[in-house]
PDB file of C-alpha atoms in Angstrom:
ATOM      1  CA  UNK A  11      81.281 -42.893  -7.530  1.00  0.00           C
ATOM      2  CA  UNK A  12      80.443 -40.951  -4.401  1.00  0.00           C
ATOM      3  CA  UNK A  13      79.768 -37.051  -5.256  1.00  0.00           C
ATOM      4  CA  UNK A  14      80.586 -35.303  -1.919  1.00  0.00           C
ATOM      5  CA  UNK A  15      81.025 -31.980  -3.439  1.00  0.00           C
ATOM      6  CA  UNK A  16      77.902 -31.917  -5.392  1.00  0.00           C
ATOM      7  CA  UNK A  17      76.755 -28.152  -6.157  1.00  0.00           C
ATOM      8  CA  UNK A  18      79.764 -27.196  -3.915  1.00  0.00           C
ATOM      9  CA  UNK A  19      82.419 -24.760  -5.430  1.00  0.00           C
ATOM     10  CA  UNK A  20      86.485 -24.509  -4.754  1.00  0.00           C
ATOM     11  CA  UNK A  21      89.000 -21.862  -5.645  1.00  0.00           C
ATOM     12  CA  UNK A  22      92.444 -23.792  -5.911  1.00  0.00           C
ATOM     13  CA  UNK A  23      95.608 -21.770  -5.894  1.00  0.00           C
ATOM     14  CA  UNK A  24      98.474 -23.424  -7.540  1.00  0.00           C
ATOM     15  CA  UNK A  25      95.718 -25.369  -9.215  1.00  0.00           C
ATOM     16  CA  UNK A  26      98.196 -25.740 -12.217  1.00  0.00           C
ATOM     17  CA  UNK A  27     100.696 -27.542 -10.342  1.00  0.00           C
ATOM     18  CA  UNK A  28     101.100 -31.066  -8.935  1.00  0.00           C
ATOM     19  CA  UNK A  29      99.365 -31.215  -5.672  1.00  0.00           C
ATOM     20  CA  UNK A  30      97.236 -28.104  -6.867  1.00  0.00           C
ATOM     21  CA  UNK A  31      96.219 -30.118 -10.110  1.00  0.00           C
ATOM     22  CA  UNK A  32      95.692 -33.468  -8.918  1.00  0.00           C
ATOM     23  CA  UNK A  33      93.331 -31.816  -6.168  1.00  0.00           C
ATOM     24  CA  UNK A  34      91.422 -29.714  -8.586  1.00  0.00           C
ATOM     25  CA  UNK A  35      90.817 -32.941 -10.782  1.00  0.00           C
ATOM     26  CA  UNK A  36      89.540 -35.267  -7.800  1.00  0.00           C
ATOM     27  CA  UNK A  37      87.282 -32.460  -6.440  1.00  0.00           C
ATOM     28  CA  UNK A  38      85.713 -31.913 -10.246  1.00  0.00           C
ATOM     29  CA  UNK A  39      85.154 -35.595 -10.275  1.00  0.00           C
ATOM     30  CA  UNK A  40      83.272 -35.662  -6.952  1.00  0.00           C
ATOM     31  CA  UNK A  41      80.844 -32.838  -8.587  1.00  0.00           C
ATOM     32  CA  UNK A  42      82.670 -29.020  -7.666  1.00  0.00           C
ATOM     33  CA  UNK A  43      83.215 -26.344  -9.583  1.00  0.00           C
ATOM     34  CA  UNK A  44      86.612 -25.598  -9.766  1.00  0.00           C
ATOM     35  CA  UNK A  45      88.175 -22.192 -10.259  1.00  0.00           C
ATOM     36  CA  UNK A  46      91.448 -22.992 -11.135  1.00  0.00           C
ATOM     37  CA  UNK A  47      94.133 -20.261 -10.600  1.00  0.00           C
ATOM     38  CA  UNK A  48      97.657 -20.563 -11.384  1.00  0.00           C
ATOM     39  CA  UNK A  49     100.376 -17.887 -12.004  1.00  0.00           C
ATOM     40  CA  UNK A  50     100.776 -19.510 -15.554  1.00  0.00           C
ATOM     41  CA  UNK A  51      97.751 -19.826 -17.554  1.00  0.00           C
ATOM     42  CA  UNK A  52      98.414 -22.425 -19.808  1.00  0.00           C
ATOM     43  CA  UNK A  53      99.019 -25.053 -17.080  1.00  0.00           C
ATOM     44  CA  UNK A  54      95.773 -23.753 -15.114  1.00  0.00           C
ATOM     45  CA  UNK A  55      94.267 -24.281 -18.623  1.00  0.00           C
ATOM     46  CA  UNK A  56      95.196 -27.934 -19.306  1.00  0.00           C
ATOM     47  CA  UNK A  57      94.159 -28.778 -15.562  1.00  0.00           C
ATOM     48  CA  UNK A  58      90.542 -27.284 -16.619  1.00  0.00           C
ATOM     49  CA  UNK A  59      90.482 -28.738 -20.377  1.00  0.00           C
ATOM     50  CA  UNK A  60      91.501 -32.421 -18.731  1.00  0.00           C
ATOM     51  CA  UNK A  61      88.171 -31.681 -16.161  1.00  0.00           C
ATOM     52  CA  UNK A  62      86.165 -30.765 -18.831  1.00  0.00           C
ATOM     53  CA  UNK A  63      87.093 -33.273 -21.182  1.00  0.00           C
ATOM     54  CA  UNK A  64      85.616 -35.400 -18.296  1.00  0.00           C
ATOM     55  CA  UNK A  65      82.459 -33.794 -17.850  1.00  0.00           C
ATOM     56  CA  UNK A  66      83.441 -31.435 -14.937  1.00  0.00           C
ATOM     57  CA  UNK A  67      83.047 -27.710 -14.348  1.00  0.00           C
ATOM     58  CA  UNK A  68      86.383 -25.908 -14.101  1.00  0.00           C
ATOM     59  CA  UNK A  69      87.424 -22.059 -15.119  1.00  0.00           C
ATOM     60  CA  UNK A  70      91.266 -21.078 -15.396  1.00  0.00           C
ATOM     61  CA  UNK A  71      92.514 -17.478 -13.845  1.00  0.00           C
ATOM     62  CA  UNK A  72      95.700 -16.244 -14.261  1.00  0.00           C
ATOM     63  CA  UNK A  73      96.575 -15.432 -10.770  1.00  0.00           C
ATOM     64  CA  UNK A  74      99.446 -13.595  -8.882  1.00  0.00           C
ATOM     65  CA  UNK A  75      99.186 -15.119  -5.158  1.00  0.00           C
ATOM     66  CA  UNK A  76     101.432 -12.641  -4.054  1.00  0.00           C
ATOM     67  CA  UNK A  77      98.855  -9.789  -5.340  1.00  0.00           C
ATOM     68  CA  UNK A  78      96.278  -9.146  -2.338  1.00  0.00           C
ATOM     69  CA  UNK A  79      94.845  -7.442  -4.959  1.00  0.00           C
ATOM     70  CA  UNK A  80      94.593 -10.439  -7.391  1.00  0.00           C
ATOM     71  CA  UNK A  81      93.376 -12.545  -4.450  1.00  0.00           C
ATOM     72  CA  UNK A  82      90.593 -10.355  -4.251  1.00  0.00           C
ATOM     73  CA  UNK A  83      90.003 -10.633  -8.121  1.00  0.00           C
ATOM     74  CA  UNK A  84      89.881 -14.580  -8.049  1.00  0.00           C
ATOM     75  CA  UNK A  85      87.199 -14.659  -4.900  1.00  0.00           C
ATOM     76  CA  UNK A  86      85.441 -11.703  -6.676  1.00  0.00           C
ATOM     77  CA  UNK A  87      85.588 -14.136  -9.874  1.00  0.00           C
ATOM     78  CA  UNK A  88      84.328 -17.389  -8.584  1.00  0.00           C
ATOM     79  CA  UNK A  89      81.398 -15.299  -6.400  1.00  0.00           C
ATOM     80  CA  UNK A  90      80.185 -13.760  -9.932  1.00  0.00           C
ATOM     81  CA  UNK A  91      80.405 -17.409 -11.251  1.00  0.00           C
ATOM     82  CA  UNK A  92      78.818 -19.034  -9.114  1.00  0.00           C
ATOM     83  CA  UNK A  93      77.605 -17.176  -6.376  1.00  0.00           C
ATOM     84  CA  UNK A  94      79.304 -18.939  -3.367  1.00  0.00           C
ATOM     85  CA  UNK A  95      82.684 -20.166  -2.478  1.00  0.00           C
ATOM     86  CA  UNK A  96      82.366 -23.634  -0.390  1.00  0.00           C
ATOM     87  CA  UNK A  97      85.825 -24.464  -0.715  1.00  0.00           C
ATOM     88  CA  UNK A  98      89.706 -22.938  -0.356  1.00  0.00           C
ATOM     89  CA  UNK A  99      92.361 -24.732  -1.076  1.00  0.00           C
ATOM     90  CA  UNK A 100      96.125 -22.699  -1.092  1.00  0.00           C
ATOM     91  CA  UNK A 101      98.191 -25.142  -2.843  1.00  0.00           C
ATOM     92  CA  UNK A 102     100.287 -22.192  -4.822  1.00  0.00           C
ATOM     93  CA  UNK A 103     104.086 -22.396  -3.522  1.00  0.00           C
ATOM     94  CA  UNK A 104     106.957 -24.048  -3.441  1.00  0.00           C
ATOM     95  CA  UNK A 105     110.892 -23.799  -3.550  1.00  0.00           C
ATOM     96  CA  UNK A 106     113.339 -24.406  -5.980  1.00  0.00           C
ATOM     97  CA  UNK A 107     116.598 -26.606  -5.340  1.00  0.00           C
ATOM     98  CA  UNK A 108     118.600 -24.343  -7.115  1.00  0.00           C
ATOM     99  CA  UNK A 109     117.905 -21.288  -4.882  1.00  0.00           C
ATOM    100  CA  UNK A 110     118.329 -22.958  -1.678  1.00  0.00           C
ATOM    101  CA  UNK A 111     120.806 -21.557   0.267  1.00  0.00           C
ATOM    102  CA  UNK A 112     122.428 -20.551   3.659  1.00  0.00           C
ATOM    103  CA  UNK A 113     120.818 -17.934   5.545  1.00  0.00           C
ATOM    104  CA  UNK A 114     123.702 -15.893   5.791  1.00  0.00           C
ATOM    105  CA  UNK A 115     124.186 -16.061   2.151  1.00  0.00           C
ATOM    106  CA  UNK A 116     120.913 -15.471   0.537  1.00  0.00           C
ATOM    107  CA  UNK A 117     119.401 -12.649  -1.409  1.00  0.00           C
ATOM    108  CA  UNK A 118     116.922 -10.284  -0.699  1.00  0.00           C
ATOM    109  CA  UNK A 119     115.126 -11.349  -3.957  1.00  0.00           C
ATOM    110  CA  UNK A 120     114.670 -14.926  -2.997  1.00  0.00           C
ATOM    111  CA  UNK A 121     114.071 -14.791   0.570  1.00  0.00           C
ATOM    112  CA  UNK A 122     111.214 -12.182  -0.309  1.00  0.00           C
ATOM    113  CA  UNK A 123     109.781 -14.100  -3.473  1.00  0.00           C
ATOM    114  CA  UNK A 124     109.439 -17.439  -0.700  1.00  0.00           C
ATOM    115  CA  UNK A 125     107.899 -15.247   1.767  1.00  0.00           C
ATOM    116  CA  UNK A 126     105.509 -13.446  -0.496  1.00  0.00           C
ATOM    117  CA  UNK A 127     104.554 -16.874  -2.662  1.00  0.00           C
ATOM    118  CA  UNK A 128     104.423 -19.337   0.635  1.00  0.00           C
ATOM    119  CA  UNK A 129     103.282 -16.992   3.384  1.00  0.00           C
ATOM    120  CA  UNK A 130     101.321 -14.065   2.058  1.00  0.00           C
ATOM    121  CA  UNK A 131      99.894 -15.845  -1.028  1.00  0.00           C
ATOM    122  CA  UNK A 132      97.808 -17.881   1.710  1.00  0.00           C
ATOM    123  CA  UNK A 133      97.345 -14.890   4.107  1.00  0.00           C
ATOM    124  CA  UNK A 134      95.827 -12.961   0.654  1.00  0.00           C
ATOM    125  CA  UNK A 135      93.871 -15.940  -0.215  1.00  0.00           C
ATOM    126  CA  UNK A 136      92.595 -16.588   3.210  1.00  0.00           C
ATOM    127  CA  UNK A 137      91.379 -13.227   3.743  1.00  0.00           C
ATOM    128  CA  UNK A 138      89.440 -12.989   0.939  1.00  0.00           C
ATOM    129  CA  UNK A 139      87.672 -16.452   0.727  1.00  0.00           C
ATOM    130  CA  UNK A 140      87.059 -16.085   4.494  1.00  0.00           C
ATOM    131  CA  UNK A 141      85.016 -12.631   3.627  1.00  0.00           C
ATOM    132  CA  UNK A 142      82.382 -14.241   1.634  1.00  0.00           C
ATOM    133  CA  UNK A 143      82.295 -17.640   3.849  1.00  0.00           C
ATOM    134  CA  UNK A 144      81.418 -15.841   7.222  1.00  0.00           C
ATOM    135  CA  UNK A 145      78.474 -14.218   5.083  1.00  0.00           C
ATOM    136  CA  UNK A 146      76.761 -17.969   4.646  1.00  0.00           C
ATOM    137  CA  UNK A 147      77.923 -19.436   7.487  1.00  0.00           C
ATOM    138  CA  UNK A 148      79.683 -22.348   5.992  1.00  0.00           C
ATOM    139  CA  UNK A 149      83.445 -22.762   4.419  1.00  0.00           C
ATOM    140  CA  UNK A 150      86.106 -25.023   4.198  1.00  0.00           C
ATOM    141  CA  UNK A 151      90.084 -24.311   4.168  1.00  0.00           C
ATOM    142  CA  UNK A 152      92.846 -25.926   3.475  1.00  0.00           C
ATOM    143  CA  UNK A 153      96.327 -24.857   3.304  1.00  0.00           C
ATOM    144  CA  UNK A 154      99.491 -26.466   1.810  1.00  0.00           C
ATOM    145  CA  UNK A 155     101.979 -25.898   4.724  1.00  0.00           C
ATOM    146  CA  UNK A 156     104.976 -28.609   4.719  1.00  0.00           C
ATOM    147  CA  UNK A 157     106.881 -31.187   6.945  1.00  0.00           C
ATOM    148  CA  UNK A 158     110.007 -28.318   6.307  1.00  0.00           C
ATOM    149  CA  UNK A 159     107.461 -25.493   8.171  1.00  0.00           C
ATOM    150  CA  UNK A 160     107.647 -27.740  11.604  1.00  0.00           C
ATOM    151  CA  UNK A 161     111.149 -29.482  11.728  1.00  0.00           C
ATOM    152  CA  UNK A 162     113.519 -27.053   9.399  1.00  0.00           C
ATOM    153  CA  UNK A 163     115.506 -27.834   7.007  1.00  0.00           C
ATOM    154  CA  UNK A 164     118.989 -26.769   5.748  1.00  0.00           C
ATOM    155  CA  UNK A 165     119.577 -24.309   3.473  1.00  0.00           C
ATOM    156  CA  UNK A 166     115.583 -23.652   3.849  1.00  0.00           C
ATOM    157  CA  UNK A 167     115.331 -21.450   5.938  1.00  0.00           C
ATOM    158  CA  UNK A 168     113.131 -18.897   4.698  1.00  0.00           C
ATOM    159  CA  UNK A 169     110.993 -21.623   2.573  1.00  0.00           C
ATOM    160  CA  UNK A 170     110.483 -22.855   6.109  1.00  0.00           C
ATOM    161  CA  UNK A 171     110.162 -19.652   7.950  1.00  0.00           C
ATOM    162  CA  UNK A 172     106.770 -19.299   5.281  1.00  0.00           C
ATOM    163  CA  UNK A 173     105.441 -22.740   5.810  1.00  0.00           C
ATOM    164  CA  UNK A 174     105.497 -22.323   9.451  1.00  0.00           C
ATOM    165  CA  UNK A 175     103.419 -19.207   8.968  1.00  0.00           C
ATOM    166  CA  UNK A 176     101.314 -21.069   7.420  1.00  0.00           C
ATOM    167  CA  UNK A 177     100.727 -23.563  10.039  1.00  0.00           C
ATOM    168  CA  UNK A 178     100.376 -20.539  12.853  1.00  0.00           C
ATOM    169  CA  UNK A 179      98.375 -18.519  10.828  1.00  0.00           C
ATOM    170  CA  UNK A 180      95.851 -21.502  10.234  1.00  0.00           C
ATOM    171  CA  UNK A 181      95.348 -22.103  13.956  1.00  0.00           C
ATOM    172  CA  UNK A 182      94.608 -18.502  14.553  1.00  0.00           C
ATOM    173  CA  UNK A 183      92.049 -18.209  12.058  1.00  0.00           C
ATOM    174  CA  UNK A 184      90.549 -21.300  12.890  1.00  0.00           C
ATOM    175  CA  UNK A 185      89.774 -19.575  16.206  1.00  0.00           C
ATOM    176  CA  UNK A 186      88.227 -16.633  14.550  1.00  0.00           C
ATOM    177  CA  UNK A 187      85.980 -18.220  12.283  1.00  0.00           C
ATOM    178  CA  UNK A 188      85.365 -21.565  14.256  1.00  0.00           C
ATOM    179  CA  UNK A 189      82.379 -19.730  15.681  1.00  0.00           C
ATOM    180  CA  UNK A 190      81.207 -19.291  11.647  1.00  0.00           C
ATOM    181  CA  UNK A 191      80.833 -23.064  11.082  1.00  0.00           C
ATOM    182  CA  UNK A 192      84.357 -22.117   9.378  1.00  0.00           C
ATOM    183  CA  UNK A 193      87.101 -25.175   8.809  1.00  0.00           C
ATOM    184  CA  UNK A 194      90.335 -24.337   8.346  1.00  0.00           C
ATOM    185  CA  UNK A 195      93.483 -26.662   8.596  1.00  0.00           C
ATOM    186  CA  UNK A 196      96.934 -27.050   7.291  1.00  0.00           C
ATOM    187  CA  UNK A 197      98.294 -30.434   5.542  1.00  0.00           C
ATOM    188  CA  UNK A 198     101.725 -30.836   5.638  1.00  0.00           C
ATOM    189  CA  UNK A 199     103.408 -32.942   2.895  1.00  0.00           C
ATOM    190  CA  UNK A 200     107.074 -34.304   2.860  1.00  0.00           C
ATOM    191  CA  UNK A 201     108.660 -35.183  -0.124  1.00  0.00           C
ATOM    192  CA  UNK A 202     106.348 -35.068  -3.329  1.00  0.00           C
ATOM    193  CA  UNK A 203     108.496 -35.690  -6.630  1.00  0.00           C
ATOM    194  CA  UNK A 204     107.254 -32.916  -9.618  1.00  0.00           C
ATOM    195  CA  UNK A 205     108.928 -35.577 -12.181  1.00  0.00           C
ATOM    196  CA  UNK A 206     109.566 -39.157 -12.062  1.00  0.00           C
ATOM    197  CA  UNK A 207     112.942 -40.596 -12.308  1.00  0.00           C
ATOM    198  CA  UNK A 208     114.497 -40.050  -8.589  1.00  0.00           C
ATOM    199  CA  UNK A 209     113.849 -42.779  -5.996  1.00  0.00           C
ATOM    200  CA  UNK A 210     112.587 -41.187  -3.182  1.00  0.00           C
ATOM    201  CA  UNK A 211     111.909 -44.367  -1.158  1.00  0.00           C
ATOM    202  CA  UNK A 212     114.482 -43.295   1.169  1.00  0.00           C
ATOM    203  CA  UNK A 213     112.184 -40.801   2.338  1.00  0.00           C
ATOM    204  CA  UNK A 214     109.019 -43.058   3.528  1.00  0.00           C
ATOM    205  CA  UNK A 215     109.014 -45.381   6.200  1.00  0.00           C
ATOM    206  CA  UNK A 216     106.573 -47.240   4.082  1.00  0.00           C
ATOM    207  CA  UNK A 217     109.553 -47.372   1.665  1.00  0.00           C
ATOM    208  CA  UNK A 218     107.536 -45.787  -1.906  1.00  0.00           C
ATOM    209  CA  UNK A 219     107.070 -43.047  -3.012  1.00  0.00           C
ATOM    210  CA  UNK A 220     104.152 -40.094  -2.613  1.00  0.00           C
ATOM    211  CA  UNK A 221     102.565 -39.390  -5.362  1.00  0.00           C
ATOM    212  CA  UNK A 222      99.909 -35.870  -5.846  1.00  0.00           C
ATOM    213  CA  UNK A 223      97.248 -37.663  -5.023  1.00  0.00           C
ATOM    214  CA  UNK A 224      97.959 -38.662  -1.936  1.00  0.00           C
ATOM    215  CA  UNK A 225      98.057 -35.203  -0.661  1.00  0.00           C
ATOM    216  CA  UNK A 226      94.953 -34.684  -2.420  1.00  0.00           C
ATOM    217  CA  UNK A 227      92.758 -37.207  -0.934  1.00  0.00           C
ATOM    218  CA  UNK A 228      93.972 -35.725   3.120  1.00  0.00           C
ATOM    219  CA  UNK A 229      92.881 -32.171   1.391  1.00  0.00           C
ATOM    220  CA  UNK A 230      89.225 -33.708  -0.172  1.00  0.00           C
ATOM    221  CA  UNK A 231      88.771 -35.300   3.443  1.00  0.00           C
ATOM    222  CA  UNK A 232      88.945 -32.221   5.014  1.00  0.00           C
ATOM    223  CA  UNK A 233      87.019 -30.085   2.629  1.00  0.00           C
ATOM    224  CA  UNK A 234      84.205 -32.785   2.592  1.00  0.00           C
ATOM    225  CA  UNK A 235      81.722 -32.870   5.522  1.00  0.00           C
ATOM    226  CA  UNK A 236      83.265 -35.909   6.620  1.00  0.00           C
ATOM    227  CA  UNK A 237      85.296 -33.406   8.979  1.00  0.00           C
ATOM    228  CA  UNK A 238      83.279 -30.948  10.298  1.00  0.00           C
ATOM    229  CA  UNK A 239      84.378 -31.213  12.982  1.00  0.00           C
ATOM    230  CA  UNK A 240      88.123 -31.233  12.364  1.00  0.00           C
ATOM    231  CA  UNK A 241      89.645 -27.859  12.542  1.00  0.00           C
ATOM    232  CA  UNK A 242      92.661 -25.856  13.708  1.00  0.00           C
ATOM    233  CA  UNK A 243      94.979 -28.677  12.890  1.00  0.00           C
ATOM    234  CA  UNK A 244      97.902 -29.611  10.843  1.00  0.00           C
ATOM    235  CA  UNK A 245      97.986 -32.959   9.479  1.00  0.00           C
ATOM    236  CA  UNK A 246     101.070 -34.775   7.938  1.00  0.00           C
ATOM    237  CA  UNK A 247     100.809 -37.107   4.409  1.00  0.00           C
ATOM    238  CA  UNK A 248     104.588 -37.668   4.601  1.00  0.00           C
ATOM    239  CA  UNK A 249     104.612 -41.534   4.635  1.00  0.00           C
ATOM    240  CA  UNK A 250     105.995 -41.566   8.388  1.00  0.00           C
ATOM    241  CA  UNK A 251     109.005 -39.511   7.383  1.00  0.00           C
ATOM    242  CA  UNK A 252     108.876 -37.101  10.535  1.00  0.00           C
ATOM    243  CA  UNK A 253     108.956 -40.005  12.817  1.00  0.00           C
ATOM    244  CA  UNK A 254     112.609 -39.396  11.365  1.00  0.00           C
ATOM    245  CA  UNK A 255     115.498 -42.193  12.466  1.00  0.00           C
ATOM    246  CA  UNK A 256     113.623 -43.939  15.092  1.00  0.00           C
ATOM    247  CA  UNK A 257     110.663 -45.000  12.751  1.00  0.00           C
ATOM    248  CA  UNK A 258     113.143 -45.391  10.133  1.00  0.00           C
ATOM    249  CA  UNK A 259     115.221 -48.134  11.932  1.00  0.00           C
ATOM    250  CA  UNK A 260     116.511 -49.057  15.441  1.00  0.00           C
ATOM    251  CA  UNK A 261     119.356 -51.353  14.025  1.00  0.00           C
TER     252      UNK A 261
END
């Protein structure tokens, strides 16, 4: 097995999750140390226990993303671990089916929560990783945005409002730290099922289904130094779904 991330490190947020999980796994496999931070502990625990059970290196942290002041905790965490952070990845968001909603009638409640978990989770995050990177001269970022942050979606509007942040955001601050030897892109997934059960075919042009791993492979590409010279970009793992009708079918 190839071990691009030997003696690197990686602070995943989310890392209890799907994508977050699966990505946190595959890096610990290709040699990283992994802090994994999650806003529930237990699932950022069984992500570490299944790395370690493996012979990986992975630490759990209970982690608000929406804290700028926890943000600053889990960088100040992984520097006094191990002394360096090589890798960001901000997989923490996310929005729930039953809270989507028109504009016009959503609450204040939600539309914050999606703002402050999708947007300034990554902004907090960002910040703080970016810190200690400039100081060695070497980083790599990668943030979850989604296909919903560059096309819209009903009912979405706020979840979409944050993942286009996202996107903007990671093009500006690829032009502040480019000069650094700083990476930092955005991968955009479409539809990635948390349970198994709905057929989601529909969705792909390549008519199956995504699974967590796919997203993590486009995220280990671009944290390896495979793409160093990849940066400022957003890249879609959606299967060809944003080609949308024509790549679907011209009958």
């Amino acid at each position: 097995m190839r071990m691009r991330f030997d003696k690197k490190t990686a602070i995943v947020t989310g890392g209890g999750g799907s994508i977050g999980g699966a990505t946190a796994k595959m890096l610990a496999e290709e040699g990283c140390s992994v802090l994994v931070c999650d806003y529930d502990f237990e699932n950022a625990a069984a992500v570490c226990n299944e790395i370690s059970k493996k012979g990986g290196v992975a630490v759990p942290m209970q982690v608000n993303v929406k804290s700028s002041v926890e943000a600053d905790a889990a960088v100040a965490k992984a520097m006094e671990l191990w002394g360096q952070i090589d890798i960001l990845v901000c997989s923490a968001g996310g929005s729930a089916r039953e809270l989507c909603a028109p504009l016009i009638d959503q609450t204040d409640e939600v539309i914050q929560n999606m703002i402050g978990i999708n947007l300034y989770g990554v902004i907090w995050f960002n910040r703080a990783a970016a810190r200690e990177m400039v100081k060695r001269r070497y980083g790599k970022i990668i943030n979850v945005a989604s296909t919903v942050g560059t096309q819209g979606r009903k009912h979405m509007a706020e979840y979409s409002a944050a993942k286009g942040g996202v996107i903007a955001m990671t093009k500006t601050l690829a032009i502040e730290l480019g000069k650094s030897n700083i990476n930092v892109n955005a991968v955009s997934p479409g539809v990635v099922p948390r349970e198994s059960g709905h057929n989601w075919n529909s969705q792909s042009v390549m008519d199956k289904t995504a699974v967590p791993e796919d997203i993590g492979g486009m995220i280990l590409y671009l944290a390896s130094d495979a793409a160093n010279f990849c940066t400022g970009a957003n890249y879609l793992v959606d299967g060809g779904n944003s080609l949308g009708v024509l790549g679907i079918s011209m009958r």
